[in-house]
Amino acid sequence: MEENKIPQATAKRLPLYYRHLNNLHQQGKQRVSSKELSEALKVDSATIRKDFSYFGELGRKGYGYDIQHLIYFFRKTLDQDEISRVALVGVGNLGTALLNYNFIKNNNTKIEIAFDTNDKVDTTIGGVRIYSVDDLEKELKRTGITVAILTVPMHAADEMTERLVNAGVEGILNFTPARLSVPDSVRVHHIDLSVELQSLIYFLKN
Ligand code: ATP
């Protein structure tokens, strides 16, 4: 199977298919037709058949698709795409909002694990489990996650960045106002919401 050749539009729909197929599987269903999927997912059935064709001959006419087979192939493809699994550090107001939002609607990105220091540890928000930062290195290693969203207070940003980098994180989406210093091999994207807002207002006034 040549997974690299899967078009991006197809790849983006995989998590949607995957989630729905897992639900069907849990309900004890074994087969599903493209028509049934189309109605449930609001994706037209020709698109679904085309998407599934990249995974080989998984369906038969009049029989439908074997749910377990699809789950198996989709899981393999999704697992390759490490960028889709993300950790979040700092479950304050912004971190909580991101956990609830969790990019469900638009693409195959998912916050899978979160870390904090306070009493939210061992609870879940938006279905995401919150671990103590004491377990950061251990849990990143276990999950193999290499992308992190940083929503800690500014004073904790440098220390947490260093720990993330030492734990093998390769990409950080920084929502703190801090300017992070990282090795060249690590990519940081900085989103400072208050600066963005202030600069918008500045341009409106000038
Ligand atoms: P926000 O800035 O997201 O609106 P907030 O004002 O609710 O958050 P902050 O003080 O910015 O709260 O802290 C954000 C979260 O980061 C809090 O839940 C806090 O417990 C957590 N936090 C603080 N230090 C660390 C740390 N070193 N590692 C992980 N989480 C931390």
mmCIF file of C-alpha atoms and ligand atoms in Angstrom:
data_model
loop_
_atom_site.group_PDB
_atom_site.id
_atom_site.type_symbol
_atom_site.label_atom_id
_atom_site.label_comp_id
_atom_site.label_asym_id
_atom_site.label_seq_id
_atom_site.Cartn_x
_atom_site.Cartn_y
_atom_site.Cartn_z
ATOM 1 C CA MET A 1 0.000 0.000 0.000
ATOM 2 C CA GLU A 2 1.396 3.390 -0.975
ATOM 3 C CA GLU A 3 0.082 5.654 1.716
ATOM 4 C CA ASN A 4 2.096 8.604 0.477
ATOM 5 C CA LYS A 5 -0.125 8.867 -2.539
ATOM 6 C CA ILE A 6 -3.288 9.518 -0.554
ATOM 7 C CA PRO A 7 -4.514 12.979 -1.522
ATOM 8 C CA GLN A 8 -4.593 15.583 1.197
ATOM 9 C CA ALA A 9 -8.374 15.990 0.933
ATOM 10 C CA THR A 10 -8.784 12.265 1.546
ATOM 11 C CA ALA A 11 -6.295 12.314 4.408
ATOM 12 C CA LYS A 12 -8.279 15.097 6.035
ATOM 13 C CA ARG A 13 -11.456 13.043 5.986
ATOM 14 C CA LEU A 14 -9.800 9.966 7.489
ATOM 15 C CA PRO A 15 -10.241 11.006 11.123
ATOM 16 C CA LEU A 16 -13.931 11.600 10.438
ATOM 17 C CA TYR A 17 -14.329 8.154 8.902
ATOM 18 C CA TYR A 18 -12.194 6.619 11.574
ATOM 19 C CA ARG A 19 -14.234 8.005 14.448
ATOM 20 C CA HIS A 20 -17.529 7.004 12.901
ATOM 21 C CA LEU A 21 -16.320 3.500 12.012
ATOM 22 C CA ASN A 22 -15.144 3.010 15.578
ATOM 23 C CA ASN A 23 -18.597 3.975 16.820
ATOM 24 C CA LEU A 24 -20.207 1.467 14.448
ATOM 25 C CA HIS A 25 -17.738 -1.176 15.541
ATOM 26 C CA GLN A 26 -18.596 -0.530 19.183
ATOM 27 C CA GLN A 27 -22.263 -0.957 18.322
ATOM 28 C CA GLY A 28 -21.384 -4.407 17.012
ATOM 29 C CA LYS A 29 -21.812 -3.608 13.319
ATOM 30 C CA GLN A 30 -19.585 -5.462 10.887
ATOM 31 C CA ARG A 31 -20.396 -3.918 7.533
ATOM 32 C CA VAL A 32 -21.394 -0.534 6.260
ATOM 33 C CA SER A 33 -22.288 0.766 2.808
ATOM 34 C CA SER A 34 -20.994 3.991 1.300
ATOM 35 C CA LYS A 35 -24.603 5.186 1.225
ATOM 36 C CA GLU A 36 -25.042 4.698 4.977
ATOM 37 C CA LEU A 37 -21.748 6.455 5.639
ATOM 38 C CA SER A 38 -22.714 9.243 3.305
ATOM 39 C CA GLU A 39 -25.929 9.910 5.212
ATOM 40 C CA ALA A 40 -24.244 9.798 8.599
ATOM 41 C CA LEU A 41 -21.229 11.921 7.693
ATOM 42 C CA LYS A 42 -22.705 14.263 5.079
ATOM 43 C CA VAL A 43 -20.012 13.366 2.573
ATOM 44 C CA ASP A 44 -21.304 12.250 -0.809
ATOM 45 C CA SER A 45 -21.003 8.547 -1.447
ATOM 46 C CA ALA A 46 -18.908 8.876 -4.618
ATOM 47 C CA THR A 47 -16.302 10.749 -2.580
ATOM 48 C CA ILE A 48 -16.376 8.062 0.082
ATOM 49 C CA ARG A 49 -15.898 5.280 -2.477
ATOM 50 C CA LYS A 50 -13.032 7.190 -4.056
ATOM 51 C CA ASP A 51 -11.419 7.838 -0.667
ATOM 52 C CA PHE A 52 -11.676 4.194 0.310
ATOM 53 C CA SER A 53 -10.291 3.037 -3.039
ATOM 54 C CA TYR A 54 -6.872 4.397 -2.007
ATOM 55 C CA PHE A 55 -6.803 1.633 0.565
ATOM 56 C CA GLY A 56 -7.321 -1.138 -1.950
ATOM 57 C CA GLU A 57 -10.315 -3.311 -2.614
ATOM 58 C CA LEU A 58 -11.967 -3.033 0.759
ATOM 59 C CA GLY A 59 -15.566 -3.279 -0.344
ATOM 60 C CA ARG A 60 -17.726 -5.450 -2.556
ATOM 61 C CA LYS A 61 -20.817 -4.437 -4.450
ATOM 62 C CA GLY A 62 -23.988 -5.219 -2.558
ATOM 63 C CA TYR A 63 -21.984 -6.207 0.494
ATOM 64 C CA GLY A 64 -20.573 -2.956 1.750
ATOM 65 C CA TYR A 65 -17.322 -2.338 3.531
ATOM 66 C CA ASP A 66 -15.861 -4.490 6.235
ATOM 67 C CA ILE A 67 -15.679 -2.125 9.203
ATOM 68 C CA GLN A 68 -12.777 -3.810 10.945
ATOM 69 C CA HIS A 69 -10.710 -3.772 7.778
ATOM 70 C CA LEU A 70 -11.291 -0.088 7.260
ATOM 71 C CA ILE A 71 -10.417 0.676 10.872
ATOM 72 C CA TYR A 72 -7.205 -1.282 10.505
ATOM 73 C CA PHE A 73 -6.053 0.554 7.381
ATOM 74 C CA PHE A 74 -7.100 3.979 8.585
ATOM 75 C CA ARG A 75 -5.414 3.515 11.920
ATOM 76 C CA LYS A 76 -2.146 2.606 10.196
ATOM 77 C CA THR A 77 -2.299 5.703 8.055
ATOM 78 C CA LEU A 78 -3.324 8.017 10.877
ATOM 79 C CA ASP A 79 -0.597 6.700 13.154
ATOM 80 C CA GLN A 80 2.027 7.612 10.595
ATOM 81 C CA ASP A 81 0.957 11.172 10.798
ATOM 82 C CA GLU A 82 2.486 12.123 14.126
ATOM 83 C CA ILE A 83 1.743 15.783 13.673
ATOM 84 C CA SER A 84 -1.918 15.003 14.205
ATOM 85 C CA ARG A 85 -1.400 14.139 17.877
ATOM 86 C CA VAL A 86 -0.700 17.064 20.107
ATOM 87 C CA ALA A 87 -0.030 17.735 23.790
ATOM 88 C CA LEU A 88 -1.208 20.850 25.608
ATOM 89 C CA VAL A 89 0.658 22.300 28.572
ATOM 90 C CA GLY A 90 -1.217 24.670 30.909
ATOM 91 C CA VAL A 91 -4.951 24.170 31.327
ATOM 92 C CA GLY A 92 -6.001 27.716 32.260
ATOM 93 C CA ASN A 93 -8.706 29.716 30.488
ATOM 94 C CA LEU A 94 -7.114 29.495 27.078
ATOM 95 C CA GLY A 95 -5.926 25.912 27.479
ATOM 96 C CA THR A 96 -9.415 24.870 28.590
ATOM 97 C CA ALA A 97 -10.974 26.558 25.570
ATOM 98 C CA LEU A 98 -8.551 24.780 23.247
ATOM 99 C CA LEU A 99 -9.272 21.426 24.861
ATOM 100 C CA ASN A 100 -12.993 21.938 24.373
ATOM 101 C CA TYR A 101 -12.474 23.162 20.832
ATOM 102 C CA ASN A 102 -9.962 20.461 19.948
ATOM 103 C CA PHE A 103 -9.897 21.114 16.189
ATOM 104 C CA ILE A 104 -12.632 18.561 15.674
ATOM 105 C CA LYS A 105 -14.329 20.323 12.824
ATOM 106 C CA ASN A 106 -11.556 21.263 10.487
ATOM 107 C CA ASN A 107 -8.734 18.784 10.284
ATOM 108 C CA ASN A 108 -6.964 15.763 11.574
ATOM 109 C CA THR A 109 -5.296 17.461 14.502
ATOM 110 C CA LYS A 110 -6.172 16.338 17.968
ATOM 111 C CA ILE A 111 -4.999 17.298 21.423
ATOM 112 C CA GLU A 112 -4.551 13.916 23.010
ATOM 113 C CA ILE A 113 -3.076 14.758 26.358
ATOM 114 C CA ALA A 114 -2.776 17.786 28.631
ATOM 115 C CA PHE A 115 -0.598 18.800 31.565
ATOM 116 C CA ASP A 116 -1.049 21.136 34.475
ATOM 117 C CA THR A 117 0.129 21.715 38.024
ATOM 118 C CA ASN A 118 -3.152 22.394 39.750
ATOM 119 C CA ASP A 119 -6.283 20.584 40.904
ATOM 120 C CA LYS A 120 -7.380 19.829 37.350
ATOM 121 C CA VAL A 121 -4.841 17.019 37.267
ATOM 122 C CA ASP A 122 -6.540 13.630 36.863
ATOM 123 C CA THR A 123 -9.708 15.134 35.414
ATOM 124 C CA THR A 124 -10.717 15.362 31.769
ATOM 125 C CA ILE A 125 -11.784 18.370 29.729
ATOM 126 C CA GLY A 126 -13.308 17.902 26.302
ATOM 127 C CA GLY A 127 -12.473 14.213 26.610
ATOM 128 C CA VAL A 128 -8.756 14.946 27.113
ATOM 129 C CA ARG A 129 -7.060 13.644 30.227
ATOM 130 C CA ILE A 130 -4.994 16.080 32.282
ATOM 131 C CA TYR A 131 -1.772 14.781 33.788
ATOM 132 C CA SER A 132 0.578 16.316 36.307
ATOM 133 C CA VAL A 133 3.528 18.113 34.724
ATOM 134 C CA ASP A 134 5.641 15.861 36.903
ATOM 135 C CA ASP A 135 4.759 13.127 34.395
ATOM 136 C CA LEU A 136 5.436 15.214 31.282
ATOM 137 C CA GLU A 137 8.542 13.358 30.100
ATOM 138 C CA LYS A 138 7.103 9.942 30.891
ATOM 139 C CA GLU A 139 3.793 10.574 29.123
ATOM 140 C CA LEU A 140 5.353 12.185 26.048
ATOM 141 C CA LYS A 141 7.588 9.181 25.716
ATOM 142 C CA ARG A 142 4.685 6.789 26.122
ATOM 143 C CA THR A 143 2.507 8.543 23.545
ATOM 144 C CA GLY A 144 5.312 9.469 21.140
ATOM 145 C CA ILE A 145 3.812 12.943 20.785
ATOM 146 C CA THR A 146 6.225 15.522 19.339
ATOM 147 C CA VAL A 147 4.024 18.598 19.016
ATOM 148 C CA ALA A 148 2.946 20.776 21.935
ATOM 149 C CA ILE A 149 0.704 23.757 22.544
ATOM 150 C CA LEU A 150 2.024 26.017 25.284
ATOM 151 C CA THR A 151 -0.605 27.880 27.333
ATOM 152 C CA VAL A 152 1.197 28.235 30.665
ATOM 153 C CA PRO A 153 1.689 31.595 32.406
ATOM 154 C CA MET A 154 4.627 33.576 31.045
ATOM 155 C CA HIS A 155 6.879 32.887 34.027
ATOM 156 C CA ALA A 156 6.653 29.134 33.383
ATOM 157 C CA ALA A 157 7.208 29.315 29.615
ATOM 158 C CA ASP A 158 11.013 28.962 29.493
ATOM 159 C CA GLU A 159 11.182 26.088 31.905
ATOM 160 C CA MET A 160 8.376 24.177 30.204
ATOM 161 C CA THR A 161 9.888 24.780 26.775
ATOM 162 C CA GLU A 162 13.190 23.357 27.895
ATOM 163 C CA ARG A 163 11.488 20.300 29.292
ATOM 164 C CA LEU A 164 9.411 19.806 26.146
ATOM 165 C CA VAL A 165 12.478 20.049 23.935
ATOM 166 C CA ASN A 166 14.424 17.635 26.130
ATOM 167 C CA ALA A 167 11.481 15.246 25.923
ATOM 168 C CA GLY A 168 11.763 15.185 22.131
ATOM 169 C CA VAL A 169 9.152 17.763 21.124
ATOM 170 C CA GLU A 170 9.872 19.147 17.646
ATOM 171 C CA GLY A 171 7.167 21.765 17.294
ATOM 172 C CA ILE A 172 5.653 24.226 19.768
ATOM 173 C CA LEU A 173 2.644 26.447 19.262
ATOM 174 C CA ASN A 174 3.381 29.194 21.760
ATOM 175 C CA PHE A 175 0.394 31.113 23.100
ATOM 176 C CA THR A 176 2.397 32.737 25.901
ATOM 177 C CA PRO A 177 3.848 36.232 25.451
ATOM 178 C CA ALA A 178 7.353 34.814 26.050
ATOM 179 C CA ARG A 179 9.918 34.695 23.242
ATOM 180 C CA LEU A 180 11.145 31.147 23.435
ATOM 181 C CA SER A 181 14.668 30.090 22.632
ATOM 182 C CA VAL A 182 14.986 26.614 21.192
ATOM 183 C CA PRO A 183 17.557 24.643 19.165
ATOM 184 C CA ASP A 184 17.397 25.025 15.357
ATOM 185 C CA SER A 185 15.829 21.609 15.048
ATOM 186 C CA VAL A 186 12.734 22.751 16.943
ATOM 187 C CA ARG A 187 10.119 24.909 15.304
ATOM 188 C CA VAL A 188 8.145 27.483 17.286
ATOM 189 C CA HIS A 189 5.074 29.288 16.054
ATOM 190 C CA HIS A 190 4.054 32.194 18.226
ATOM 191 C CA ILE A 191 0.464 33.329 18.616
ATOM 192 C CA ASP A 192 0.215 36.280 20.973
ATOM 193 C CA LEU A 193 -3.490 37.030 21.021
ATOM 194 C CA SER A 194 -3.246 40.327 22.887
ATOM 195 C CA VAL A 195 -0.537 41.667 20.570
ATOM 196 C CA GLU A 196 -2.626 40.671 17.554
ATOM 197 C CA LEU A 197 -5.670 42.389 18.949
ATOM 198 C CA GLN A 198 -3.760 45.514 19.939
ATOM 199 C CA SER A 199 -2.159 45.759 16.539
ATOM 200 C CA LEU A 200 -5.536 45.431 14.845
ATOM 201 C CA ILE A 201 -6.914 48.242 16.993
ATOM 202 C CA TYR A 202 -3.812 50.348 16.328
ATOM 203 C CA PHE A 203 -4.316 50.033 12.568
ATOM 204 C CA LEU A 204 -7.964 50.961 12.878
ATOM 205 C CA LYS A 205 -7.052 54.120 14.767
ATOM 206 C CA ASN A 206 -4.194 55.210 12.501
HETATM 207 P P1 ATP B 1 -4.843 31.728 30.538
HETATM 208 O O1 ATP B 1 -3.559 32.495 30.438
HETATM 209 O O2 ATP B 1 -4.842 30.490 29.703
HETATM 210 O O3 ATP B 1 -6.088 32.537 30.416
HETATM 211 P P2 ATP B 1 -5.268 31.607 33.355
HETATM 212 O O4 ATP B 1 -5.244 33.058 33.506
HETATM 213 O O5 ATP B 1 -6.518 30.865 33.674
HETATM 214 O O6 ATP B 1 -4.825 31.099 31.953
HETATM 215 P P3 ATP B 1 -2.545 31.165 34.015
HETATM 216 O O7 ATP B 1 -2.023 31.719 35.287
HETATM 217 O O8 ATP B 1 -2.151 31.821 32.745
HETATM 218 O O9 ATP B 1 -4.103 31.000 34.177
HETATM 219 O O10 ATP B 1 -2.134 29.635 33.963
HETATM 220 C C1 ATP B 1 -2.554 28.797 32.949
HETATM 221 C C2 ATP B 1 -2.520 27.381 33.464
HETATM 222 O O11 ATP B 1 -1.184 26.918 33.488
HETATM 223 C C3 ATP B 1 -3.075 27.213 34.865
HETATM 224 O O12 ATP B 1 -4.042 26.172 34.840
HETATM 225 C C4 ATP B 1 -1.860 26.819 35.697
HETATM 226 O O13 ATP B 1 -2.199 25.902 36.704
HETATM 227 C C5 ATP B 1 -0.981 26.161 34.663
HETATM 228 N N1 ATP B 1 0.444 26.142 34.970
HETATM 229 C C6 ATP B 1 1.172 27.005 35.684
HETATM 230 N N2 ATP B 1 2.469 26.655 35.690
HETATM 231 C C7 ATP B 1 2.557 25.526 34.956
HETATM 232 C C8 ATP B 1 3.605 24.670 34.595
HETATM 233 N N3 ATP B 1 4.869 24.876 34.952
HETATM 234 N N4 ATP B 1 3.303 23.611 33.827
HETATM 235 C C9 ATP B 1 2.048 23.358 33.448
HETATM 236 N N5 ATP B 1 1.026 24.122 33.757
HETATM 237 C C10 ATP B 1 1.265 25.196 34.510
#
